[in-house]
Amino acid sequence: MARPEQVLLLEPQHELRFRGPFTDVVTTTLKLANPTDRNVCFKVKTTAPRRYCVRPNSGVIDAGTSINVSVMLQPFDYDPNEKSKHKFMVQSLLAPPDMTDTEGVWKDAKPEDLMDSKLRCVFDMPAENEKTHEMESNKISASLSKSESSTLSMKSMASSLDDGEVKKIMEECKRLQTEVQRLREENKQIRQEDDGLRMRKSTVMSAPHSSSAMRVKEEGLSTRVIALIVLFFVVGVIVGKLAL
């Protein structure tokens, strides 16, 4: 005997889509609507119960109302060969008017009273560029969070200081600046003294060299003068003898 047609309206009707990467919980929503004038009991089952967390996974939908079921896929290493193994089934039955025990209704239900709808699972993996963009977005978010936390910590530290402590810190900064300026002036003065000392040393070393050079020149001149006088004397003697 064929089972009756599903009275609940499912949205989506045929498949549940989960978008990766699956490094964190991925949630999709299944809407169950009851268009009848009777309450309907429902159960949501899956072929991979350890991979999914379904809230609520059973209950009663009042006449003319609907309910949202959150299907949460737990983190896992994506395997393309495994996606066809994951399926869901929404099972339902019309609740009796005098129902007091939901579990008892399911136990006493006849097979021909049960209605079901099957949904397959679809896993969407983002493209490589989308992955990169998502990773960069996560990095930017993390850096912004770190910067905000640093700013807040600095603000809290500043607010914890009273005016007297702030004044002491400012005075200490000014004193350190003055000390640095003084050290710079002393360093500049020492450099100037070193430059003057080097100039005096070079002058002292060059002075004996100049005087010795002058003495050499003078001695050279006197030797030439004597040589010329002797030459003239010899020439004069020779000329005088020839004249006689």
Short mmCIF file of N, CA, C and O in Angstrom, two decimals, residues 7-9 32-42 59-67 93-96 99 102:
data_model
loop_
_atom_site.label_atom_id
_atom_site.label_comp_id
_atom_site.label_asym_id
_atom_site.label_seq_id
_atom_site.Cartn_x
_atom_site.Cartn_y
_atom_site.Cartn_z
N VAL A 7 2.08 16.10 3.68
CA VAL A 7 1.21 17.27 3.86
C VAL A 7 2.03 18.52 4.19
O VAL A 7 1.54 19.65 4.00
N LEU A 8 3.24 18.32 4.70
CA LEU A 8 4.08 19.47 5.04
C LEU A 8 4.70 20.05 3.77
O LEU A 8 5.02 19.33 2.81
N LEU A 9 4.86 21.36 3.79
CA LEU A 9 5.55 22.06 2.69
C LEU A 9 6.99 22.33 3.13
O LEU A 9 7.21 22.99 4.15
N LEU A 32 9.60 24.16 7.61
CA LEU A 32 8.49 23.21 7.53
C LEU A 32 7.19 23.95 7.79
O LEU A 32 7.02 24.54 8.87
N ALA A 33 6.28 23.93 6.82
CA ALA A 33 4.99 24.64 6.97
C ALA A 33 3.85 23.63 6.95
O ALA A 33 3.85 22.66 6.18
N ASN A 34 2.87 23.87 7.80
CA ASN A 34 1.69 23.00 7.89
C ASN A 34 0.47 23.78 7.37
O ASN A 34 -0.10 24.60 8.09
N PRO A 35 0.07 23.52 6.13
CA PRO A 35 -1.07 24.25 5.57
C PRO A 35 -2.43 23.64 5.94
O PRO A 35 -3.48 24.19 5.53
N THR A 36 -2.45 22.53 6.68
CA THR A 36 -3.72 21.85 6.98
C THR A 36 -4.38 22.46 8.20
O THR A 36 -3.82 23.34 8.87
N ASP A 37 -5.56 21.94 8.51
CA ASP A 37 -6.30 22.41 9.70
C ASP A 37 -6.11 21.47 10.88
O ASP A 37 -6.88 21.52 11.85
N ARG A 38 -5.09 20.59 10.80
CA ARG A 38 -4.80 19.67 11.89
C ARG A 38 -3.32 19.80 12.28
O ARG A 38 -2.48 20.18 11.45
N ASN A 39 -3.02 19.49 13.53
CA ASN A 39 -1.64 19.50 13.96
C ASN A 39 -0.90 18.32 13.33
O ASN A 39 -1.48 17.24 13.13
N VAL A 40 0.39 18.54 13.05
CA VAL A 40 1.19 17.52 12.38
C VAL A 40 2.45 17.27 13.21
O VAL A 40 3.18 18.22 13.56
N CYS A 41 2.72 16.01 13.50
CA CYS A 41 3.96 15.62 14.17
C CYS A 41 5.05 15.42 13.11
O CYS A 41 4.77 14.92 12.01
N PHE A 42 6.28 15.76 13.45
CA PHE A 42 7.36 15.61 12.47
C PHE A 42 8.63 15.12 13.17
O PHE A 42 8.83 15.31 14.37
N GLY A 59 8.95 17.31 16.79
CA GLY A 59 8.00 18.19 17.46
C GLY A 59 6.64 18.15 16.79
O GLY A 59 6.33 17.24 16.01
N VAL A 60 5.85 19.16 17.09
CA VAL A 60 4.50 19.27 16.55
C VAL A 60 4.34 20.64 15.93
O VAL A 60 4.68 21.66 16.55
N ILE A 61 3.81 20.67 14.70
CA ILE A 61 3.54 21.94 14.01
C ILE A 61 2.04 22.16 14.03
O ILE A 61 1.27 21.34 13.49
N ASP A 62 1.63 23.26 14.65
CA ASP A 62 0.20 23.54 14.74
C ASP A 62 -0.37 23.84 13.36
O ASP A 62 0.35 24.21 12.42
N ALA A 63 -1.67 23.69 13.28
CA ALA A 63 -2.36 23.92 12.01
C ALA A 63 -2.15 25.35 11.53
O ALA A 63 -2.27 26.31 12.30
N GLY A 64 -1.80 25.48 10.26
CA GLY A 64 -1.64 26.79 9.64
C GLY A 64 -0.38 27.54 10.06
O GLY A 64 -0.27 28.73 9.78
N THR A 65 0.57 26.87 10.71
CA THR A 65 1.81 27.53 11.13
C THR A 65 3.01 26.85 10.48
O THR A 65 2.88 25.88 9.74
N SER A 66 4.19 27.38 10.78
CA SER A 66 5.43 26.82 10.23
C SER A 66 6.52 26.86 11.30
O SER A 66 6.36 27.54 12.33
N ILE A 67 7.61 26.16 11.02
CA ILE A 67 8.73 26.11 11.95
C ILE A 67 10.03 26.05 11.15
O ILE A 67 10.06 25.48 10.05
N LEU A 93 3.27 12.78 10.46
CA LEU A 93 1.97 12.12 10.56
C LEU A 93 0.98 13.08 11.20
O LEU A 93 1.37 13.95 11.97
N LEU A 94 -0.28 12.89 10.88
CA LEU A 94 -1.32 13.76 11.44
C LEU A 94 -1.54 13.40 12.91
O LEU A 94 -1.71 12.22 13.25
N ALA A 95 -1.50 14.42 13.75
CA ALA A 95 -1.67 14.18 15.18
C ALA A 95 -3.15 13.94 15.50
O ALA A 95 -4.03 14.65 14.99
N PRO A 96 -3.46 12.95 16.32
CA PRO A 96 -4.86 12.72 16.73
C PRO A 96 -5.35 13.88 17.60
O PRO A 96 -4.57 14.54 18.28
N MET A 99 -4.29 13.88 21.39
CA MET A 99 -2.90 13.50 21.62
C MET A 99 -2.37 14.12 22.92
O MET A 99 -2.51 15.31 23.17
N THR A 102 3.51 12.49 22.51
CA THR A 102 3.99 12.48 21.13
C THR A 102 4.71 11.19 20.80
O THR A 102 4.50 10.59 19.73
#
